[in-house]
Coordinates of N, CA and C in Angstrom, one line a residue:
M1 N 87.9 129.9 107.6 CA 89.1 130.1 106.8 C 88.8 130.9 105.5
P2 N 89.6 131.8 105.1 CA 89.4 132.4 103.8 C 89.7 131.4 102.7
I3 N 89.1 131.6 101.5 CA 89.3 130.7 100.4 C 90.5 131.2 99.6
P4 N 91.5 130.4 99.5 CA 92.7 130.8 98.7 C 92.4 130.8 97.2
N5 N 93.0 131.6 96.4 CA 92.8 131.7 95.0 C 93.9 130.9 94.3
I6 N 93.7 129.6 94.3 CA 94.7 128.7 93.7 C 94.7 128.9 92.2
Q7 N 93.6 129.2 91.5 CA 93.5 129.3 90.1 C 94.5 130.4 89.5
N8 N 94.9 131.3 90.3 CA 95.7 132.4 89.8 C 97.2 132.1 89.8
K9 N 97.5 130.9 90.3 CA 98.9 130.5 90.4 C 99.5 130.4 89.0
N10 N 100.9 130.4 88.9 CA 101.6 130.3 87.7 C 101.2 128.9 87.1
E11 N 101.0 128.9 85.7 CA 100.6 127.7 85.1 C 101.6 126.6 85.3
R12 N 102.9 126.9 85.5 CA 103.9 125.8 85.6 C 103.8 125.2 87.0
V13 N 103.1 125.7 87.9 CA 103.0 125.2 89.3 C 101.9 124.2 89.3
T14 N 102.2 123.0 89.8 CA 101.1 121.9 89.8 C 100.1 122.2 90.9
L15 N 99.0 121.6 90.8 CA 98.0 121.8 91.8 C 98.4 121.3 93.2
R16 N 99.2 120.2 93.2 CA 99.8 119.8 94.5 C 100.7 120.9 95.1
E17 N 101.5 121.5 94.2 CA 102.4 122.5 94.7 C 101.7 123.7 95.2
A18 N 100.6 124.1 94.5 CA 99.8 125.2 94.9 C 99.1 125.0 96.2
V19 N 98.6 123.8 96.4 CA 97.9 123.4 97.7 C 98.9 123.4 98.8
A20 N 100.1 122.8 98.5 CA 101.1 122.7 99.6 C 101.5 124.2 100.0
Q21 N 101.6 125.1 99.0 CA 102.0 126.4 99.4 C 101.0 127.1 100.2
Q22 N 99.7 126.9 99.9 CA 98.6 127.5 100.6 C 98.6 127.0 102.1
I23 N 98.8 125.7 102.3 CA 98.8 125.1 103.6 C 100.0 125.6 104.4
R24 N 101.1 125.7 103.7 CA 102.4 126.2 104.3 C 102.2 127.6 104.8
E25 N 101.6 128.5 104.0 CA 101.4 129.9 104.3 C 100.4 130.0 105.5
A26 N 99.4 129.1 105.5 CA 98.5 129.1 106.7 C 99.1 128.6 108.0
I27 N 100.1 127.8 107.9 CA 100.9 127.4 109.1 C 101.7 128.5 109.6
F28 N 102.4 129.2 108.6 CA 103.4 130.2 109.0 C 102.6 131.5 109.5
N29 N 101.4 131.8 109.0 CA 100.8 133.0 109.4 C 99.8 132.8 110.6
G30 N 99.8 131.5 111.1 CA 99.0 131.2 112.3 C 97.6 130.9 112.0
T31 N 97.1 130.8 110.7 CA 95.8 130.3 110.4 C 95.6 128.9 110.9
L32 N 96.6 128.1 110.7 CA 96.7 126.7 111.2 C 97.6 126.7 112.4
Q33 N 97.2 126.3 113.5 CA 98.0 126.4 114.8 C 98.7 125.1 115.0
P34 N 99.9 125.2 115.7 CA 100.6 124.0 116.1 C 99.7 122.9 116.8
G35 N 99.8 121.7 116.3 CA 99.1 120.6 116.9 C 97.7 120.5 116.3
E36 N 97.2 121.4 115.5 CA 95.8 121.4 114.9 C 95.7 120.2 114.0
N37 N 94.6 119.5 114.2 CA 94.3 118.4 113.3 C 93.8 118.9 112.0
L38 N 94.2 118.2 110.9 CA 93.8 118.5 109.6 C 92.9 117.5 109.0
N39 N 91.7 117.9 108.7 CA 90.7 117.0 108.2 C 90.6 117.1 106.7
D40 N 90.6 116.0 106.0 CA 90.6 116.1 104.5 C 89.3 116.8 104.0
G41 N 88.2 116.5 104.6 CA 86.9 117.2 104.1 C 87.0 118.7 104.3
E42 N 87.4 119.1 105.5 CA 87.5 120.6 105.7 C 88.5 121.2 104.8
L43 N 89.6 120.6 104.5 CA 90.6 121.1 103.6 C 90.1 121.2 102.2
Q44 N 89.3 120.2 101.8 CA 88.7 120.2 100.4 C 87.7 121.4 100.3
E45 N 86.9 121.6 101.4 CA 86.0 122.7 101.3 C 86.7 124.1 101.3
W46 N 87.8 124.2 102.1 CA 88.5 125.4 102.2 C 89.3 125.7 100.9
L47 N 90.0 124.7 100.4 CA 90.8 125.0 99.2 C 90.0 124.8 97.9
G48 N 88.9 124.1 97.9 CA 88.1 124.0 96.7 C 88.8 123.1 95.7
V49 N 89.5 122.0 96.2 CA 90.1 121.0 95.3 C 89.7 119.6 95.8
S50 N 90.1 118.6 95.0 CA 89.7 117.2 95.4 C 90.7 116.7 96.5
R51 N 90.4 115.5 96.9 CA 91.2 115.0 98.0 C 92.6 114.6 97.6
T52 N 92.8 114.2 96.3 CA 94.1 113.7 95.8 C 95.2 114.7 96.0
P53 N 95.1 115.9 95.4 CA 96.2 116.9 95.6 C 96.3 117.3 97.0
I54 N 95.3 117.3 97.8 CA 95.5 117.6 99.2 C 96.3 116.6 99.9
R55 N 96.1 115.3 99.7 CA 96.9 114.2 100.3 C 98.3 114.3 99.8
E56 N 98.5 114.6 98.5 CA 99.8 114.7 98.0 C 100.6 115.9 98.6
A57 N 99.9 117.0 98.8 CA 100.5 118.2 99.4 C 100.8 117.9 100.9
L58 N 99.9 117.2 101.6 CA 100.2 116.9 103.0 C 101.4 116.0 103.2
N59 N 101.5 115.0 102.3 CA 102.7 114.1 102.3 C 104.0 114.9 102.1
E60 N 103.9 115.9 101.1 CA 105.1 116.7 100.9 C 105.5 117.5 102.1
L61 N 104.4 118.1 102.7 CA 104.7 118.9 104.0 C 105.1 118.1 105.1
A62 N 104.7 116.9 105.2 CA 105.2 115.9 106.2 C 106.6 115.6 106.0
R63 N 107.0 115.5 104.7 CA 108.4 115.2 104.4 C 109.4 116.2 104.9
V64 N 108.9 117.5 104.8 CA 109.8 118.6 105.2 C 109.6 119.0 106.7
G65 N 108.7 118.3 107.4 CA 108.6 118.5 108.8 C 107.5 119.5 109.3
L66 N 106.7 120.0 108.4 CA 105.6 120.9 108.8 C 104.4 120.3 109.2
I67 N 104.2 119.0 108.8 CA 103.0 118.2 109.1 C 103.5 116.9 109.8
E68 N 102.7 116.5 110.8 CA 102.9 115.2 111.4 C 101.8 114.2 111.0
M69 N 102.1 113.0 110.6 CA 101.1 112.1 110.1 C 101.4 110.7 110.8
V70 N 100.4 110.1 111.3 CA 100.4 108.7 111.8 C 99.2 108.1 111.2
P71 N 99.4 107.1 110.3 CA 98.3 106.5 109.6 C 97.2 106.0 110.5
Q72 N 95.9 106.2 110.2 CA 94.8 105.8 110.9 C 94.6 106.5 112.3
K73 N 95.5 107.4 112.6 CA 95.4 108.1 113.9 C 95.2 109.6 113.7
Y74 N 96.2 110.3 113.0 CA 96.0 111.7 112.9 C 96.9 112.3 111.8
T75 N 96.5 113.4 111.3 CA 97.3 114.3 110.4 C 97.2 115.7 111.1
R76 N 98.3 116.3 111.5 CA 98.2 117.5 112.2 C 99.4 118.4 111.9
V77 N 99.2 119.7 112.2 CA 100.3 120.6 112.1 C 101.4 120.2 113.1
A78 N 102.6 120.3 112.7 CA 103.7 119.9 113.6 C 103.7 120.8 114.8
E79 N 104.1 120.2 116.0 CA 104.1 120.9 117.2 C 105.6 121.0 117.8
P80 N 106.2 122.1 117.5 CA 107.7 122.2 117.9 C 107.8 122.1 119.5
R81 N 109.0 121.6 119.9 CA 109.3 121.4 121.3 C 110.3 122.5 121.7
P82 N 110.0 123.3 122.7 CA 110.9 124.4 123.1 C 112.3 123.8 123.5
E83 N 112.3 122.6 124.1 CA 113.5 122.1 124.6 C 114.5 121.7 123.5
E84 N 114.0 121.6 122.3 CA 114.8 121.2 121.2 C 115.3 122.5 120.4
R85 N 115.0 123.7 120.8 CA 115.3 124.9 120.1 C 116.8 125.0 119.7
T86 N 117.7 124.8 120.7 CA 119.1 124.9 120.4 C 119.5 123.8 119.4
L87 N 119.0 122.6 119.5 CA 119.3 121.6 118.5 C 118.9 122.1 117.1
V88 N 117.7 122.6 117.0 CA 117.2 123.1 115.7 C 118.0 124.3 115.2
L89 N 118.4 125.2 116.1 CA 119.2 126.3 115.7 C 120.6 125.9 115.1
Q90 N 121.2 124.9 115.8 CA 122.5 124.4 115.4 C 122.4 123.7 114.0
T91 N 121.3 122.9 113.8 CA 121.1 122.3 112.5 C 121.0 123.3 111.4
L92 N 120.2 124.3 111.6 CA 120.1 125.3 110.6 C 121.4 126.0 110.4
G93 N 122.2 126.2 111.4 CA 123.5 126.9 111.3 C 124.5 126.1 110.5
A94 N 124.4 124.7 110.7 CA 125.3 123.9 110.0 C 125.0 124.0 108.5
L95 N 123.7 124.0 108.1 CA 123.3 124.1 106.7 C 123.7 125.5 106.1
V96 N 123.4 126.5 106.9 CA 123.7 127.9 106.4 C 125.2 128.1 106.3
G97 N 125.9 127.6 107.3 CA 127.4 127.7 107.2 C 128.0 127.1 106.0
G98 N 127.5 126.0 105.5 CA 127.9 125.5 104.3 C 127.6 126.3 103.1
V99 N 126.4 126.9 103.1 CA 126.1 127.8 102.0 C 127.0 129.0 102.0
V100 N 127.2 129.6 103.2 CA 128.1 130.7 103.3 C 129.5 130.4 102.8
R101 N 130.0 129.3 103.2 CA 131.4 128.9 102.8 C 131.6 128.9 101.3
V102 N 130.6 128.4 100.5 CA 130.8 128.3 99.1 C 130.3 129.6 98.4
T103 N 129.6 130.4 99.0 CA 129.0 131.6 98.4 C 129.9 132.8 98.5
V104 N 130.6 133.0 99.6 CA 131.4 134.3 99.9 C 132.4 134.5 98.8
P105 N 133.1 133.4 98.3 CA 134.2 133.6 97.4 C 133.7 134.1 96.0
V106 N 132.4 133.9 95.7 CA 132.0 134.2 94.3 C 131.0 135.4 94.3
L107 N 130.9 136.1 95.4 CA 129.9 137.2 95.5 C 130.3 138.3 94.5
S108 N 129.3 138.9 93.9 CA 129.5 140.1 93.1 C 129.6 141.3 94.1
R109 N 130.0 142.4 93.6 CA 130.0 143.6 94.4 C 128.6 143.9 95.0
T110 N 127.6 143.8 94.1 CA 126.2 144.1 94.5 C 125.7 143.2 95.5
Q111 N 126.0 141.9 95.3 CA 125.6 140.8 96.3 C 126.3 141.1 97.6
R112 N 127.5 141.4 97.6 CA 128.3 141.6 98.8 C 127.7 142.8 99.6
S113 N 127.3 143.8 98.9 CA 126.7 145.0 99.5 C 125.4 144.7 100.1
T114 N 124.6 143.8 99.4 CA 123.3 143.4 100.0 C 123.5 142.7 101.3
L115 N 124.4 141.8 101.3 CA 124.6 141.0 102.5 C 125.2 141.8 103.7
V116 N 126.1 142.7 103.3 CA 126.6 143.6 104.4 C 125.5 144.5 105.0
S117 N 124.6 145.0 104.1 CA 123.5 145.9 104.6 C 122.6 145.1 105.5
A118 N 122.3 143.8 105.1 CA 121.4 143.0 105.9 C 122.1 142.7 107.3
T119 N 123.4 142.4 107.2 CA 124.1 142.2 108.5 C 124.1 143.4 109.4
E120 N 124.4 144.5 108.8 CA 124.4 145.8 109.6 C 123.0 146.0 110.3
H121 N 121.9 145.7 109.6 CA 120.6 145.8 110.1 C 120.4 144.9 111.3
L122 N 120.9 143.7 111.2 CA 120.8 142.7 112.3 C 121.7 143.2 113.5
I123 N 122.8 143.8 113.2 CA 123.7 144.3 114.3 C 122.9 145.3 115.1
G124 N 122.1 146.2 114.4 CA 121.3 147.2 115.1 C 120.2 146.6 115.9
L125 N 119.5 145.6 115.3 CA 118.5 144.9 116.1 C 119.0 144.2 117.3
A126 N 120.2 143.6 117.2 CA 120.8 143.0 118.4 C 121.2 144.0 119.4
A127 N 121.7 145.1 119.0 CA 122.1 146.2 120.0 C 120.8 146.7 120.7
A128 N 119.7 146.7 120.0 CA 118.5 147.2 120.6 C 117.7 146.1 121.4
R129 N 118.3 144.9 121.4 CA 117.7 143.8 122.0 C 116.2 143.5 121.6
D130 N 116.0 143.7 120.3 CA 114.7 143.5 119.7 C 114.6 142.1 119.2
H131 N 114.1 141.2 120.1 CA 114.1 139.8 119.7 C 113.0 139.5 118.7
E132 N 111.9 140.2 118.6 CA 110.9 140.0 117.6 C 111.4 140.4 116.2
G133 N 112.0 141.6 116.2 CA 112.5 142.1 114.9 C 113.7 141.2 114.4
H134 N 114.5 140.8 115.3 CA 115.6 139.9 114.9 C 115.1 138.6 114.4
G135 N 114.2 138.0 115.1 CA 113.6 136.7 114.7 C 113.0 136.8 113.4
R136 N 112.4 137.9 113.1 CA 111.8 138.1 111.7 C 112.8 138.4 110.6
D137 N 113.7 139.3 110.9 CA 114.6 139.8 109.8 C 115.8 139.0 109.6
A138 N 116.2 138.1 110.5 CA 117.3 137.2 110.3 C 117.1 136.3 109.1
W139 N 115.8 136.0 108.8 CA 115.6 135.2 107.6 C 115.9 135.9 106.3
T140 N 115.9 137.2 106.3 CA 116.3 137.9 105.1 C 117.7 137.6 104.8
L141 N 118.6 137.6 105.8 CA 120.0 137.3 105.5 C 120.1 135.9 105.0
V142 N 119.5 135.0 105.7 CA 119.6 133.6 105.2 C 119.1 133.4 103.8
D143 N 118.0 134.1 103.5 CA 117.4 134.0 102.1 C 118.4 134.6 101.1
H144 N 119.1 135.7 101.4 CA 120.1 136.3 100.5 C 121.2 135.3 100.2
F145 N 121.7 134.7 101.3 CA 122.8 133.7 101.1 C 122.4 132.6 100.2
I146 N 121.2 132.0 100.4 CA 120.7 130.9 99.6 C 120.5 131.4 98.2
D147 N 120.0 132.6 98.0 CA 119.7 133.1 96.6 C 121.1 133.3 95.9
F148 N 122.1 133.6 96.6 CA 123.4 133.9 95.9 C 124.3 132.7 95.8
C149 N 123.9 131.6 96.4 CA 124.8 130.4 96.4 C 124.9 129.8 95.0
P150 N 126.1 129.5 94.6 CA 126.3 128.9 93.3 C 126.2 127.4 93.1
N151 N 125.9 126.8 94.3 CA 125.7 125.3 94.3 C 124.2 124.9 94.3
P152 N 123.7 124.5 93.2 CA 122.2 124.3 93.2 C 121.8 123.1 94.0
I153 N 122.7 122.1 94.1 CA 122.3 120.9 95.0 C 122.3 121.3 96.4
L154 N 123.3 122.1 96.8 CA 123.3 122.6 98.2 C 122.1 123.5 98.5
V155 N 121.7 124.3 97.5 CA 120.5 125.2 97.7 C 119.3 124.3 97.9
K156 N 119.1 123.3 97.0 CA 117.9 122.5 97.1 C 117.8 121.7 98.5
A157 N 119.0 121.2 98.9 CA 119.0 120.5 100.2 C 118.7 121.4 101.3
T158 N 119.2 122.7 101.2 CA 118.9 123.6 102.3 C 117.5 124.1 102.3
K159 N 117.0 124.4 101.1 CA 115.6 124.8 101.1 C 114.6 123.7 101.5
D160 N 114.9 122.5 101.2 CA 114.1 121.4 101.6 C 113.9 121.2 103.1
T161 N 115.0 121.8 103.8 CA 115.0 121.6 105.3 C 114.6 122.9 106.0
V162 N 114.9 124.1 105.4 CA 114.8 125.3 106.2 C 113.4 125.7 106.6
D163 N 112.4 125.3 105.9 CA 111.0 125.6 106.2 C 110.7 125.1 107.6
S164 N 110.9 123.8 107.8 CA 110.6 123.2 109.1 C 111.4 123.8 110.2
L165 N 112.7 124.0 110.0 CA 113.5 124.6 111.0 C 113.1 126.0 111.4
A166 N 112.8 126.8 110.3 CA 112.3 128.2 110.5 C 111.0 128.2 111.3
Y167 N 110.1 127.3 111.0 CA 108.8 127.2 111.7 C 109.1 126.9 113.2
Q168 N 109.9 125.9 113.4 CA 110.2 125.4 114.8 C 110.8 126.6 115.6
L169 N 111.7 127.3 115.0 CA 112.3 128.5 115.7 C 111.3 129.6 116.0
S170 N 110.4 129.9 115.0 CA 109.5 131.0 115.2 C 108.5 130.7 116.3
I171 N 108.1 129.4 116.4 CA 107.0 129.0 117.4 C 107.6 129.0 118.8
T172 N 108.9 128.6 118.9 CA 109.5 128.5 120.2 C 110.3 129.7 120.7
R173 N 110.2 130.8 119.9 CA 110.9 132.0 120.2 C 110.3 132.8 121.4
T174 N 111.1 133.2 122.4 CA 110.6 133.9 123.5 C 111.7 135.0 123.8
E175 N 111.3 135.9 124.7 CA 112.3 137.0 125.0 C 113.6 136.5 125.5
S176 N 113.5 135.3 126.2 CA 114.7 134.8 126.9 C 115.5 133.7 126.0
S177 N 114.9 133.5 124.8 CA 115.5 132.4 124.0 C 116.6 132.8 123.1
T178 N 116.8 134.1 123.0 CA 117.9 134.7 122.1 C 119.2 134.8 122.9
S179 N 120.3 134.3 122.3 CA 121.6 134.4 123.0 C 122.3 135.7 122.4
W180 N 122.1 136.8 123.1 CA 122.6 138.1 122.6 C 124.1 138.1 122.6
P181 N 124.8 137.5 123.5 CA 126.3 137.5 123.4 C 126.8 136.9 122.1
D182 N 126.1 135.8 121.7 CA 126.5 135.2 120.4 C 126.3 136.1 119.2
L183 N 125.1 136.8 119.2 CA 124.8 137.7 118.1 C 125.7 138.9 118.2
D184 N 126.0 139.4 119.4 CA 126.9 140.6 119.5 C 128.3 140.3 118.9
A185 N 128.7 139.1 119.1 CA 130.0 138.7 118.5 C 130.0 138.2 117.1
G186 N 128.9 137.5 116.7 CA 128.8 136.9 115.4 C 128.6 137.8 114.3
Y187 N 127.6 138.7 114.4 CA 127.3 139.6 113.3 C 128.4 140.6 112.9
P188 N 129.1 141.2 113.9 CA 130.2 142.1 113.5 C 131.3 141.2 112.8
A189 N 131.5 140.0 113.3 CA 132.5 139.1 112.6 C 132.1 138.8 111.3
L190 N 130.8 138.6 111.0 CA 130.3 138.2 109.7 C 130.5 139.4 108.8
K191 N 130.2 140.6 109.2 CA 130.4 141.8 108.4 C 131.8 142.0 108.0
A192 N 132.7 141.8 108.9 CA 134.2 142.0 108.7 C 134.6 140.9 107.6
A193 N 134.1 139.7 107.8 CA 134.5 138.6 106.8 C 133.9 138.9 105.4
L194 N 132.7 139.4 105.3 CA 132.2 139.8 104.1 C 133.0 140.9 103.4
D195 N 133.3 142.0 104.2 CA 134.1 143.1 103.7 C 135.5 142.6 103.2
N196 N 136.0 141.5 103.8 CA 137.3 141.0 103.4 C 137.3 139.8 102.4
G197 N 136.1 139.4 102.1 CA 135.9 138.2 101.2 C 136.5 136.9 101.8
D198 N 136.4 136.8 103.2 CA 137.0 135.7 103.9 C 135.9 134.6 104.1
A199 N 135.9 133.6 103.3 CA 134.8 132.6 103.4 C 134.9 131.8 104.7
I200 N 136.1 131.5 105.2 CA 136.3 130.7 106.4 C 135.8 131.5 107.6
A201 N 136.2 132.7 107.7 CA 135.8 133.6 108.8 C 134.3 133.8 108.8
A202 N 133.7 133.9 107.6 CA 132.3 134.1 107.5 C 131.5 132.9 108.0
E203 N 132.0 131.7 107.6 CA 131.4 130.5 108.1 C 131.5 130.4 109.7
L204 N 132.7 130.7 110.2 CA 132.8 130.7 111.7 C 131.9 131.7 112.4
A205 N 131.7 132.8 111.7 CA 130.8 133.8 112.3 C 129.4 133.3 112.3
I206 N 128.9 132.6 111.2 CA 127.6 132.0 111.2 C 127.5 130.9 112.3
E207 N 128.6 130.2 112.5 CA 128.5 129.2 113.5 C 128.3 129.8 114.9
R208 N 128.9 131.0 115.1 CA 128.7 131.7 116.4 C 127.3 132.2 116.5
V209 N 126.7 132.7 115.4 CA 125.4 133.2 115.4 C 124.4 132.1 115.7
F210 N 124.6 130.9 115.2 CA 123.7 129.8 115.3 C 124.1 128.9 116.4
R211 N 125.0 129.3 117.3 CA 125.4 128.6 118.5 C 125.9 127.2 118.3
L212 N 126.7 127.0 117.3 CA 127.2 125.6 117.0 C 128.2 125.2 118.1
S213 N 128.8 126.2 118.8 CA 129.8 125.9 119.8 C 129.2 125.6 121.2
T214 N 127.8 125.7 121.3 CA 127.2 125.4 122.5 C 127.3 124.0 122.9
N215 N 127.7 123.7 124.1 CA 127.9 122.3 124.6 C 126.5 121.7 125.0
L216 N 126.1 120.7 124.3 CA 124.8 120.1 124.6 C 124.9 118.9 125.5
S217 N 126.1 118.5 125.9 CA 126.3 117.2 126.7 C 125.8 117.4 128.1
G218 N 125.9 118.7 128.6 CA 125.6 118.9 130.0 C 124.2 119.5 130.2

């Protein structure tokens, strides 16, 4: 493993936060694989820090669902289950839908233009059936909505959850896992809602994109 440069982090970032960010990045870029066991000694050597901030960081990452911990048994990278993909997608959609509902009415002209451009880009990726590009770039739209949201409590609650959900979706993504009909309908509806400043229509469009109407009982 390459040695991260924790010392160059912002002074206001605690060592625990810096360690957690390094481990998080290693999970998302594939340095640490799903299900991989995490050994305190190896992490200490890799990160160049003591055991205490590592354990604190692992506890934080376990809280948000990126790490699985069972005392006296194992500490490992979370291993997403493909059969839960739709459940994860719907959970994320419910959170993002709330952000969209409170954000659309207060968007500035520049913010609205940014969101429309991001949505148009996703419309193009959906039309091209580019599942890898869509899976990557859809997060830009989500990030924009979170950045523009005026409710800091909602932003924190969403950010605390979105990492784990994003990770689970990225690991379980396949060519057949994308529901193109939902994207073909949802993104143009979202663009129209943004153009019109219609928060309810925008939330409904997000619900379509994230498949909240999918029946899970059968």
